[in-house]
Amino acid sequence: MNGAAVPMSLLEISHLKTSFFTHLGEVKAVDDVSISLDQGETLGIVGESGSGKSVAMLSVMRLLSDNGRIVSGGINFRGRDIAKLSERDMENLRGKQIGMIFQDPMTSLNPVFTIGNQLTEMISRHLGLRKKDARGKAVEMLSAVMIPSPDERMRQFPHELSGGMRQRAMIAMALCCDPDILIADEPTTALDVTIQAQIIDLMKDLKKRTGTSVILITHDLGVVAGLCDNICVMYAGRIAERGSSTDIFHNSKHPYTKGLLASVPNPKKLTRERLVPIKGAPPDLLRPPEGCAFAPRCGQAMRICFLRRPPLFKVGDLHGASCFLNHPDAPPEAV
Ligand SMILES: Nc1ncnc2c1ncn2[C@@H]1O[C@H](COP(=O)(O)OP(=O)(O)OP(=O)(O)O)[C@@H](O)[C@H]1O
Ligand SMILES: [Mg+2]
């Protein structure tokens, strides 16, 4: 997307490398990741625990812990380089232009203030509304996320809400300033299955009404089905595969994605199928392997997979897979 006539994506992450510097050495949490998000798009980022999903998005928000640093690469939002913004500009951008539902609920909600206080403060700060109007907007937001008796909830503290209600309050908080992008990091993981489905329906509905672009992070492929236009599959800080939902669910070209698909129940199939977990564990990011990070766990690994890092092979219009099985010289019908 570099031609002058082609409009830029809303968010363009290119060759991002983010590391943590620990007493044991450099943890390469995000290692050369490129992701783009268009206006109105819903993108899923999927991968096992530790694959770098949260760190990639915390880099976008510039909210890494003190030992974390963007080592190289670019993050472009609406034509501005996020790495070059001042902390003051970032404060304006967070919440107002990019809202995030954090994986840890207490990062979003402060336990010592009521829900109402937090929403009102955020709205009056970012939208410059007077206290009374900001309060009105806060109540409106709580109703929009289907929280019953919103006036009462305004007076409650986060710990007084159930898990599902707290999650809704966090969505309200992230959406209260009509951001261009909503980043939702595992928004349903801690919830039971019925509430999970309600939150997913709520996000679908909000998206339809507001047109906000969404990045949905999850380790569960079942959650992104039906909600995401496009999906990035991450493994060990790298992109294993990316493509449309159809590409990923029906025409995957990476053994890791296929492994993930085999390890989640298919809601469309009523038969009891056998789920197959992926054997082995992800690599230590302090000492990432030289070749493909998935090779040690891959049933189809070839010699080259242990020696060279696979590039992202173009296997369709927008479909790419970092796997040598897609090389023209690979054994036919390998993937
Ligand atoms: N502050 C830190 N110091 C050192 N390493 C860190 C720190 N924060 C994260 N990491 C490491 O970075 C890697 C990526 O972590 P990240 O939180 O992005 O994973 P994730 O894909 O979001 O996993 P999960 O599904 O469990 O949330 C992990 O190996 C993690 O241990
Ligand atoms: Mg995470």
mmCIF file of C-alpha atoms and ligand atoms in Angstrom:
data_model
loop_
_atom_site.group_PDB
_atom_site.id
_atom_site.type_symbol
_atom_site.label_atom_id
_atom_site.label_comp_id
_atom_site.label_asym_id
_atom_site.label_seq_id
_atom_site.Cartn_x
_atom_site.Cartn_y
_atom_site.Cartn_z
ATOM 1 C CA MET A 1 0.000 0.000 0.000
ATOM 2 C CA ASN A 2 2.683 2.509 -0.900
ATOM 3 C CA GLY A 3 1.341 3.980 -4.141
ATOM 4 C CA ALA A 4 0.460 7.659 -3.855
ATOM 5 C CA ALA A 5 -3.156 7.147 -4.935
ATOM 6 C CA VAL A 6 -3.844 4.357 -2.434
ATOM 7 C CA PRO A 7 -5.382 5.670 0.790
ATOM 8 C CA MET A 8 -3.430 4.831 3.915
ATOM 9 C CA SER A 9 -4.842 2.395 6.435
ATOM 10 C CA LEU A 10 -6.220 3.844 9.641
ATOM 11 C CA LEU A 11 -3.514 2.039 11.595
ATOM 12 C CA GLU A 12 -0.380 0.688 10.009
ATOM 13 C CA ILE A 13 2.095 -1.264 12.118
ATOM 14 C CA SER A 14 5.199 -2.060 10.129
ATOM 15 C CA HIS A 15 8.062 -4.357 11.114
ATOM 16 C CA LEU A 16 7.458 -3.709 14.792
ATOM 17 C CA LYS A 17 9.986 -5.132 17.227
ATOM 18 C CA THR A 18 9.291 -4.715 20.938
ATOM 19 C CA SER A 19 11.551 -6.205 23.605
ATOM 20 C CA PHE A 20 11.753 -6.372 27.381
ATOM 21 C CA PHE A 21 15.177 -6.004 28.920
ATOM 22 C CA THR A 22 15.461 -8.317 31.915
ATOM 23 C CA HIS A 23 18.390 -9.481 34.057
ATOM 24 C CA LEU A 24 18.360 -12.676 31.994
ATOM 25 C CA GLY A 25 18.598 -10.802 28.708
ATOM 26 C CA GLU A 26 16.382 -9.409 25.954
ATOM 27 C CA VAL A 27 12.901 -10.940 25.639
ATOM 28 C CA LYS A 28 11.854 -10.463 22.014
ATOM 29 C CA ALA A 29 8.124 -10.264 22.705
ATOM 30 C CA VAL A 30 7.182 -8.816 19.296
ATOM 31 C CA ASP A 31 9.601 -9.689 16.557
ATOM 32 C CA ASP A 32 8.985 -8.063 13.186
ATOM 33 C CA VAL A 33 5.208 -7.790 13.098
ATOM 34 C CA SER A 34 3.288 -5.880 10.431
ATOM 35 C CA ILE A 35 -0.451 -5.368 10.801
ATOM 36 C CA SER A 36 -2.804 -2.937 9.120
ATOM 37 C CA LEU A 37 -6.318 -1.951 10.030
ATOM 38 C CA ASP A 38 -8.756 -0.178 7.748
ATOM 39 C CA GLN A 39 -11.656 2.080 8.592
ATOM 40 C CA GLY A 40 -14.592 -0.023 9.767
ATOM 41 C CA GLU A 41 -12.583 -3.262 9.792
ATOM 42 C CA THR A 42 -12.726 -5.828 12.581
ATOM 43 C CA LEU A 43 -9.408 -7.596 12.954
ATOM 44 C CA GLY A 44 -8.805 -10.586 15.195
ATOM 45 C CA ILE A 45 -5.365 -11.261 16.680
ATOM 46 C CA VAL A 46 -5.172 -14.861 17.770
ATOM 47 C CA GLY A 47 -2.448 -16.971 19.327
ATOM 48 C CA GLU A 48 -1.469 -19.015 22.359
ATOM 49 C CA SER A 49 -0.518 -17.397 25.645
ATOM 50 C CA GLY A 50 2.771 -15.496 25.394
ATOM 51 C CA SER A 51 2.642 -15.016 21.611
ATOM 52 C CA GLY A 52 2.912 -11.234 21.938
ATOM 53 C CA LYS A 53 -0.686 -10.191 21.288
ATOM 54 C CA SER A 54 -1.001 -7.819 24.253
ATOM 55 C CA VAL A 55 2.522 -6.440 23.921
ATOM 56 C CA ALA A 56 1.895 -5.577 20.251
ATOM 57 C CA MET A 57 -1.175 -3.528 21.218
ATOM 58 C CA LEU A 58 0.401 -2.025 24.346
ATOM 59 C CA SER A 59 3.148 -0.801 21.995
ATOM 60 C CA VAL A 60 0.466 0.975 19.935
ATOM 61 C CA MET A 61 -0.868 2.614 23.103
ATOM 62 C CA ARG A 62 2.700 3.308 24.310
ATOM 63 C CA LEU A 63 1.843 1.665 27.611
ATOM 64 C CA LEU A 64 4.717 -0.782 27.956
ATOM 65 C CA SER A 65 6.188 -1.466 31.377
ATOM 66 C CA ASP A 66 9.436 0.359 32.241
ATOM 67 C CA ASN A 67 11.683 -2.448 31.022
ATOM 68 C CA GLY A 68 9.885 -2.626 27.661
ATOM 69 C CA ARG A 69 10.898 -0.693 24.550
ATOM 70 C CA ILE A 70 9.960 -0.443 20.887
ATOM 71 C CA VAL A 71 13.293 -1.445 19.356
ATOM 72 C CA SER A 72 12.438 -0.720 15.735
ATOM 73 C CA GLY A 73 9.599 -0.465 13.246
ATOM 74 C CA GLY A 74 6.814 2.039 12.803
ATOM 75 C CA ILE A 75 3.296 2.566 14.110
ATOM 76 C CA ASN A 76 1.343 4.962 11.976
ATOM 77 C CA PHE A 77 -2.077 6.177 13.057
ATOM 78 C CA ARG A 78 -3.951 8.459 10.654
ATOM 79 C CA GLY A 79 -0.653 9.427 9.063
ATOM 80 C CA ARG A 80 1.092 10.221 12.366
ATOM 81 C CA ASP A 81 4.017 8.231 13.733
ATOM 82 C CA ILE A 82 2.999 7.153 17.232
ATOM 83 C CA ALA A 83 6.599 6.658 18.323
ATOM 84 C CA LYS A 84 7.271 10.371 17.758
ATOM 85 C CA LEU A 85 4.264 11.774 19.646
ATOM 86 C CA SER A 86 4.831 13.572 22.927
ATOM 87 C CA GLU A 87 3.411 11.998 26.092
ATOM 88 C CA ARG A 88 0.805 14.781 26.143
ATOM 89 C CA ASP A 89 -0.341 13.944 22.610
ATOM 90 C CA MET A 90 -0.463 10.284 23.575
ATOM 91 C CA GLU A 91 -2.696 11.083 26.549
ATOM 92 C CA ASN A 92 -5.096 12.809 24.176
ATOM 93 C CA LEU A 93 -4.969 9.954 21.736
ATOM 94 C CA ARG A 94 -5.610 7.234 24.332
ATOM 95 C CA GLY A 95 -9.294 6.953 25.024
ATOM 96 C CA LYS A 96 -10.281 9.671 22.597
ATOM 97 C CA GLN A 97 -9.012 8.162 19.352
ATOM 98 C CA ILE A 98 -8.001 4.676 20.407
ATOM 99 C CA GLY A 99 -9.975 3.074 23.227
ATOM 100 C CA MET A 100 -8.674 -0.080 24.833
ATOM 101 C CA ILE A 101 -10.314 -2.723 26.976
ATOM 102 C CA PHE A 102 -7.357 -4.102 28.904
ATOM 103 C CA GLN A 103 -6.856 -7.770 29.651
ATOM 104 C CA ASP A 104 -6.488 -6.918 33.321
ATOM 105 C CA PRO A 105 -9.818 -5.239 34.287
ATOM 106 C CA MET A 106 -8.221 -3.191 37.025
ATOM 107 C CA THR A 107 -5.997 -1.437 34.464
ATOM 108 C CA SER A 108 -9.126 0.171 33.004
ATOM 109 C CA LEU A 109 -11.187 0.685 36.115
ATOM 110 C CA ASN A 110 -9.872 2.355 39.219
ATOM 111 C CA PRO A 111 -11.165 0.494 42.299
ATOM 112 C CA VAL A 112 -11.380 3.630 44.457
ATOM 113 C CA PHE A 113 -13.703 5.660 42.210
ATOM 114 C CA THR A 114 -17.319 4.947 41.270
ATOM 115 C CA ILE A 115 -18.135 3.891 37.715
ATOM 116 C CA GLY A 116 -19.931 7.223 37.273
ATOM 117 C CA ASN A 117 -16.942 9.274 38.434
ATOM 118 C CA GLN A 118 -14.589 7.500 36.080
ATOM 119 C CA LEU A 119 -16.824 7.767 33.031
ATOM 120 C CA THR A 120 -17.730 11.402 33.701
ATOM 121 C CA GLU A 121 -14.099 12.409 34.230
ATOM 122 C CA MET A 122 -13.014 10.687 31.021
ATOM 123 C CA ILE A 123 -15.814 12.257 28.973
ATOM 124 C CA SER A 124 -15.368 15.786 30.346
ATOM 125 C CA ARG A 125 -11.572 15.609 29.879
ATOM 126 C CA HIS A 126 -11.642 14.326 26.313
ATOM 127 C CA LEU A 127 -14.819 15.853 24.931
ATOM 128 C CA GLY A 128 -14.686 19.080 26.939
ATOM 129 C CA LEU A 129 -18.276 18.655 28.156
ATOM 130 C CA ARG A 130 -19.544 20.310 31.312
ATOM 131 C CA LYS A 131 -19.989 18.012 34.330
ATOM 132 C CA LYS A 132 -23.777 17.725 33.921
ATOM 133 C CA ASP A 133 -23.609 16.931 30.210
ATOM 134 C CA ALA A 134 -20.743 14.518 30.749
ATOM 135 C CA ARG A 135 -22.824 12.707 33.362
ATOM 136 C CA GLY A 136 -25.725 12.487 30.922
ATOM 137 C CA LYS A 137 -23.451 11.025 28.278
ATOM 138 C CA ALA A 138 -22.039 8.531 30.815
ATOM 139 C CA VAL A 139 -25.551 7.266 31.661
ATOM 140 C CA GLU A 140 -26.300 7.059 27.944
ATOM 141 C CA MET A 141 -23.150 4.939 27.422
ATOM 142 C CA LEU A 142 -24.079 2.555 30.222
ATOM 143 C CA SER A 143 -27.512 2.065 28.613
ATOM 144 C CA ALA A 144 -25.874 1.560 25.222
ATOM 145 C CA VAL A 145 -23.926 -1.400 26.599
ATOM 146 C CA MET A 146 -27.179 -2.802 28.068
ATOM 147 C CA ILE A 147 -26.411 -2.161 31.708
ATOM 148 C CA PRO A 148 -29.750 -2.157 33.545
ATOM 149 C CA SER A 149 -30.552 0.741 35.919
ATOM 150 C CA PRO A 150 -27.595 2.816 34.696
ATOM 151 C CA ASP A 151 -28.296 5.643 37.177
ATOM 152 C CA GLU A 152 -27.784 3.262 40.056
ATOM 153 C CA ARG A 153 -24.678 1.721 38.512
ATOM 154 C CA MET A 154 -23.121 5.166 38.214
ATOM 155 C CA ARG A 155 -22.934 5.252 42.015
ATOM 156 C CA GLN A 156 -21.321 1.825 42.346
ATOM 157 C CA PHE A 157 -17.666 0.885 42.626
ATOM 158 C CA PRO A 158 -16.123 -1.619 40.170
ATOM 159 C CA HIS A 159 -16.034 -4.439 42.773
ATOM 160 C CA GLU A 160 -19.789 -4.085 43.282
ATOM 161 C CA LEU A 161 -20.494 -5.187 39.699
ATOM 162 C CA SER A 162 -20.623 -8.776 38.474
ATOM 163 C CA GLY A 163 -17.944 -9.917 36.008
ATOM 164 C CA GLY A 164 -20.258 -9.461 33.010
ATOM 165 C CA MET A 165 -21.424 -5.996 34.150
ATOM 166 C CA ARG A 166 -17.837 -4.924 34.834
ATOM 167 C CA GLN A 167 -16.894 -6.014 31.335
ATOM 168 C CA ARG A 168 -19.776 -3.960 29.922
ATOM 169 C CA ALA A 169 -18.675 -0.960 32.006
ATOM 170 C CA MET A 170 -15.172 -1.318 30.551
ATOM 171 C CA ILE A 171 -16.586 -1.402 27.028
ATOM 172 C CA ALA A 172 -18.593 1.752 27.862
ATOM 173 C CA MET A 173 -15.412 3.375 29.184
ATOM 174 C CA ALA A 174 -13.444 2.456 26.072
ATOM 175 C CA LEU A 175 -16.214 3.699 23.768
ATOM 176 C CA CYS A 176 -17.393 6.799 25.623
ATOM 177 C CA CYS A 177 -15.382 9.230 23.515
ATOM 178 C CA ASP A 178 -16.330 7.619 20.177
ATOM 179 C CA PRO A 179 -12.812 6.399 19.376
ATOM 180 C CA ASP A 180 -11.787 5.541 15.822
ATOM 181 C CA ILE A 181 -10.394 2.235 17.043
ATOM 182 C CA LEU A 182 -11.456 -0.051 19.862
ATOM 183 C CA ILE A 183 -8.810 -2.526 21.007
ATOM 184 C CA ALA A 184 -10.376 -5.311 23.062
ATOM 185 C CA ASP A 185 -7.818 -7.544 24.765
ATOM 186 C CA GLU A 186 -9.457 -10.864 25.715
ATOM 187 C CA PRO A 187 -12.753 -9.153 26.517
ATOM 188 C CA THR A 188 -14.556 -12.396 27.289
ATOM 189 C CA THR A 189 -11.941 -14.732 28.750
ATOM 190 C CA ALA A 190 -12.878 -14.429 32.410
ATOM 191 C CA LEU A 191 -16.598 -14.797 31.754
ATOM 192 C CA ASP A 192 -18.828 -17.853 31.603
ATOM 193 C CA VAL A 193 -20.071 -19.045 28.229
ATOM 194 C CA THR A 194 -23.515 -17.379 28.311
ATOM 195 C CA ILE A 195 -22.104 -13.993 29.328
ATOM 196 C CA GLN A 196 -19.335 -14.429 26.736
ATOM 197 C CA ALA A 197 -21.959 -14.790 24.018
ATOM 198 C CA GLN A 198 -23.802 -11.701 25.300
ATOM 199 C CA ILE A 199 -20.628 -9.593 25.222
ATOM 200 C CA ILE A 200 -19.810 -10.784 21.687
ATOM 201 C CA ASP A 201 -23.357 -9.922 20.559
ATOM 202 C CA LEU A 202 -23.015 -6.532 22.218
ATOM 203 C CA MET A 203 -19.760 -5.841 20.390
ATOM 204 C CA LYS A 204 -21.314 -6.899 17.071
ATOM 205 C CA ASP A 205 -24.243 -4.590 17.688
ATOM 206 C CA LEU A 206 -22.101 -1.615 18.758
ATOM 207 C CA LYS A 207 -19.932 -2.088 15.723
ATOM 208 C CA LYS A 208 -22.926 -2.066 13.416
ATOM 209 C CA ARG A 209 -24.208 1.133 15.005
ATOM 210 C CA THR A 210 -20.978 3.095 15.401
ATOM 211 C CA GLY A 211 -18.773 1.776 12.584
ATOM 212 C CA THR A 212 -15.753 1.796 14.927
ATOM 213 C CA SER A 213 -12.780 -0.242 13.745
ATOM 214 C CA VAL A 214 -12.063 -3.050 16.181
ATOM 215 C CA ILE A 215 -8.994 -5.097 17.073
ATOM 216 C CA LEU A 216 -10.048 -8.130 19.030
ATOM 217 C CA ILE A 217 -7.342 -10.074 20.833
ATOM 218 C CA THR A 218 -8.093 -13.614 21.914
ATOM 219 C CA HIS A 219 -6.497 -17.035 22.254
ATOM 220 C CA ASP A 220 -9.814 -18.589 21.248
ATOM 221 C CA LEU A 221 -10.503 -18.904 17.519
ATOM 222 C CA GLY A 222 -14.148 -19.628 18.368
ATOM 223 C CA VAL A 223 -14.555 -16.030 19.583
ATOM 224 C CA VAL A 224 -13.349 -14.420 16.351
ATOM 225 C CA ALA A 225 -15.545 -16.580 14.117
ATOM 226 C CA GLY A 226 -18.412 -14.515 12.806
ATOM 227 C CA LEU A 227 -17.095 -11.287 14.315
ATOM 228 C CA CYS A 228 -13.862 -10.562 12.438
ATOM 229 C CA ASP A 229 -13.329 -9.640 8.790
ATOM 230 C CA ASN A 230 -9.644 -10.493 8.946
ATOM 231 C CA ILE A 231 -7.451 -12.498 11.280
ATOM 232 C CA CYS A 232 -3.752 -12.416 12.223
ATOM 233 C CA VAL A 233 -2.407 -15.549 13.837
ATOM 234 C CA MET A 234 0.608 -14.833 16.053
ATOM 235 C CA TYR A 235 3.181 -17.312 17.275
ATOM 236 C CA ALA A 236 6.224 -16.535 19.431
ATOM 237 C CA GLY A 237 6.100 -12.805 18.706
ATOM 238 C CA ARG A 238 5.747 -13.274 14.953
ATOM 239 C CA ILE A 239 2.908 -13.424 12.429
ATOM 240 C CA ALA A 240 2.341 -17.060 11.473
ATOM 241 C CA GLU A 241 -0.536 -16.406 9.108
ATOM 242 C CA ARG A 242 -2.928 -13.652 8.155
ATOM 243 C CA GLY A 243 -5.905 -13.406 5.882
ATOM 244 C CA SER A 244 -9.648 -13.033 5.746
ATOM 245 C CA SER A 245 -11.755 -15.090 8.148
ATOM 246 C CA THR A 246 -12.563 -17.421 5.255
ATOM 247 C CA ASP A 247 -8.859 -17.830 4.402
ATOM 248 C CA ILE A 248 -8.012 -18.701 7.982
ATOM 249 C CA PHE A 249 -10.983 -20.924 8.793
ATOM 250 C CA HIS A 250 -11.383 -22.700 5.462
ATOM 251 C CA ASN A 251 -8.107 -22.466 3.607
ATOM 252 C CA SER A 252 -5.346 -22.220 6.190
ATOM 253 C CA LYS A 253 -1.807 -22.520 4.865
ATOM 254 C CA HIS A 254 0.061 -22.819 8.149
ATOM 255 C CA PRO A 255 0.336 -25.961 10.304
ATOM 256 C CA TYR A 256 0.116 -23.844 13.479
ATOM 257 C CA THR A 257 -3.233 -22.337 12.438
ATOM 258 C CA LYS A 258 -4.451 -25.813 11.510
ATOM 259 C CA GLY A 259 -3.371 -26.997 14.937
ATOM 260 C CA LEU A 260 -5.292 -24.157 16.588
ATOM 261 C CA LEU A 261 -8.364 -24.981 14.515
ATOM 262 C CA ALA A 262 -8.189 -28.630 15.533
ATOM 263 C CA SER A 263 -7.985 -27.647 19.179
ATOM 264 C CA VAL A 264 -11.213 -25.601 19.360
ATOM 265 C CA PRO A 265 -14.743 -26.997 19.201
ATOM 266 C CA ASN A 266 -16.588 -26.148 15.995
ATOM 267 C CA PRO A 267 -19.895 -24.580 17.021
ATOM 268 C CA LYS A 268 -21.397 -25.358 13.602
ATOM 269 C CA LYS A 269 -20.801 -29.095 13.953
ATOM 270 C CA LEU A 270 -23.263 -30.847 16.192
ATOM 271 C CA THR A 271 -21.296 -34.086 16.263
ATOM 272 C CA ARG A 272 -18.891 -34.664 19.124
ATOM 273 C CA GLU A 273 -15.561 -34.372 17.402
ATOM 274 C CA ARG A 274 -12.246 -35.173 18.991
ATOM 275 C CA LEU A 275 -10.241 -32.057 19.835
ATOM 276 C CA VAL A 276 -6.519 -32.341 19.344
ATOM 277 C CA PRO A 277 -4.313 -30.030 21.423
ATOM 278 C CA ILE A 278 -1.030 -28.880 19.843
ATOM 279 C CA LYS A 279 1.766 -30.892 21.454
ATOM 280 C CA GLY A 280 4.747 -29.136 23.011
ATOM 281 C CA ALA A 281 5.247 -25.566 24.209
ATOM 282 C CA PRO A 282 6.154 -22.266 22.530
ATOM 283 C CA PRO A 283 9.870 -21.358 22.512
ATOM 284 C CA ASP A 284 11.669 -19.293 25.114
ATOM 285 C CA LEU A 285 11.636 -15.739 23.761
ATOM 286 C CA LEU A 286 14.971 -15.043 25.471
ATOM 287 C CA ARG A 287 16.485 -17.504 23.008
ATOM 288 C CA PRO A 288 14.211 -17.567 19.976
ATOM 289 C CA PRO A 289 15.052 -20.303 17.461
ATOM 290 C CA GLU A 290 17.010 -19.428 14.351
ATOM 291 C CA GLY A 291 14.517 -20.942 11.942
ATOM 292 C CA CYS A 292 10.737 -21.137 12.129
ATOM 293 C CA ALA A 293 9.635 -20.702 15.746
ATOM 294 C CA PHE A 294 6.999 -23.417 15.297
ATOM 295 C CA ALA A 295 9.319 -26.012 13.680
ATOM 296 C CA PRO A 296 10.065 -27.967 16.898
ATOM 297 C CA ARG A 297 6.307 -28.635 17.335
ATOM 298 C CA CYS A 298 5.450 -29.033 13.653
ATOM 299 C CA GLY A 299 4.667 -32.494 12.256
ATOM 300 C CA GLN A 300 5.559 -31.315 8.736
ATOM 301 C CA ALA A 301 8.829 -29.497 9.482
ATOM 302 C CA MET A 302 11.567 -29.825 6.860
ATOM 303 C CA ARG A 303 15.309 -29.307 7.318
ATOM 304 C CA ILE A 304 15.157 -25.712 6.118
ATOM 305 C CA CYS A 305 12.535 -24.883 8.756
ATOM 306 C CA PHE A 306 15.155 -25.338 11.495
ATOM 307 C CA LEU A 307 17.749 -23.260 9.648
ATOM 308 C CA ARG A 308 15.979 -20.257 8.165
ATOM 309 C CA ARG A 309 13.196 -18.032 9.298
ATOM 310 C CA PRO A 310 10.350 -18.324 6.792
ATOM 311 C CA PRO A 311 9.220 -15.117 5.074
ATOM 312 C CA LEU A 312 5.518 -14.359 4.774
ATOM 313 C CA PHE A 313 4.598 -16.180 1.556
ATOM 314 C CA LYS A 314 1.757 -14.605 -0.388
ATOM 315 C CA VAL A 315 -0.763 -17.407 -0.852
ATOM 316 C CA GLY A 316 -3.813 -15.365 -1.850
ATOM 317 C CA ASP A 317 -4.984 -11.835 -2.455
ATOM 318 C CA LEU A 318 -4.622 -10.729 1.158
ATOM 319 C CA HIS A 319 -3.610 -14.117 2.482
ATOM 320 C CA GLY A 320 -0.052 -14.702 3.743
ATOM 321 C CA ALA A 321 1.576 -17.581 5.607
ATOM 322 C CA SER A 322 5.064 -17.721 7.160
ATOM 323 C CA CYS A 323 5.705 -21.354 6.326
ATOM 324 C CA PHE A 324 8.168 -22.951 3.884
ATOM 325 C CA LEU A 325 5.526 -25.454 2.836
ATOM 326 C CA ASN A 326 4.220 -22.621 0.650
ATOM 327 C CA HIS A 327 7.542 -22.295 -1.177
ATOM 328 C CA PRO A 328 7.225 -23.240 -4.867
ATOM 329 C CA ASP A 329 9.838 -26.000 -4.349
ATOM 330 C CA ALA A 330 8.112 -27.526 -1.303
ATOM 331 C CA PRO A 331 6.633 -31.024 -1.698
ATOM 332 C CA PRO A 332 3.357 -30.670 -3.641
ATOM 333 C CA GLU A 333 0.099 -30.672 -1.668
ATOM 334 C CA ALA A 334 2.074 -30.129 1.531
ATOM 335 C CA VAL A 335 -0.362 -27.573 2.912
HETATM 336 N N1 LIG B 1 7.235 -6.761 31.674
HETATM 337 C C1 LIG B 1 7.717 -7.842 31.046
HETATM 338 N N2 LIG B 1 8.994 -8.261 31.257
HETATM 339 C C2 LIG B 1 9.495 -9.331 30.592
HETATM 340 N N3 LIG B 1 8.795 -10.063 29.699
HETATM 341 C C3 LIG B 1 7.520 -9.694 29.451
HETATM 342 C C4 LIG B 1 6.911 -8.574 30.118
HETATM 343 N N4 LIG B 1 5.639 -8.450 29.657
HETATM 344 C C5 LIG B 1 5.464 -9.454 28.770
HETATM 345 N N5 LIG B 1 6.585 -10.193 28.644
HETATM 346 C C6 LIG B 1 6.794 -11.355 27.770
HETATM 347 O O1 LIG B 1 6.419 -10.993 26.445
HETATM 348 C C7 LIG B 1 5.848 -12.109 25.776
HETATM 349 C C8 LIG B 1 4.536 -11.713 25.136
HETATM 350 O O2 LIG B 1 3.613 -11.407 26.172
HETATM 351 P P1 LIG B 1 2.105 -10.989 25.886
HETATM 352 O O3 LIG B 1 1.565 -10.521 27.190
HETATM 353 O O4 LIG B 1 2.035 -10.057 24.744
HETATM 354 O O5 LIG B 1 1.444 -12.375 25.471
HETATM 355 P P2 LIG B 1 -0.063 -12.635 25.025
HETATM 356 O O6 LIG B 1 -0.025 -13.185 23.653
HETATM 357 O O7 LIG B 1 -0.873 -11.417 25.258
HETATM 358 O O8 LIG B 1 -0.462 -13.814 26.030
HETATM 359 P P3 LIG B 1 -1.811 -14.053 26.879
HETATM 360 O O9 LIG B 1 -2.736 -14.805 25.935
HETATM 361 O O10 LIG B 1 -1.370 -14.910 28.012
HETATM 362 O O11 LIG B 1 -2.338 -12.757 27.296
HETATM 363 C C9 LIG B 1 5.719 -13.222 26.812
HETATM 364 O O12 LIG B 1 6.780 -14.121 26.621
HETATM 365 C C10 LIG B 1 5.850 -12.501 28.124
HETATM 366 O O13 LIG B 1 6.437 -13.326 29.093
HETATM 367 MG MG MG B 2 -2.353 -10.908 26.564
#
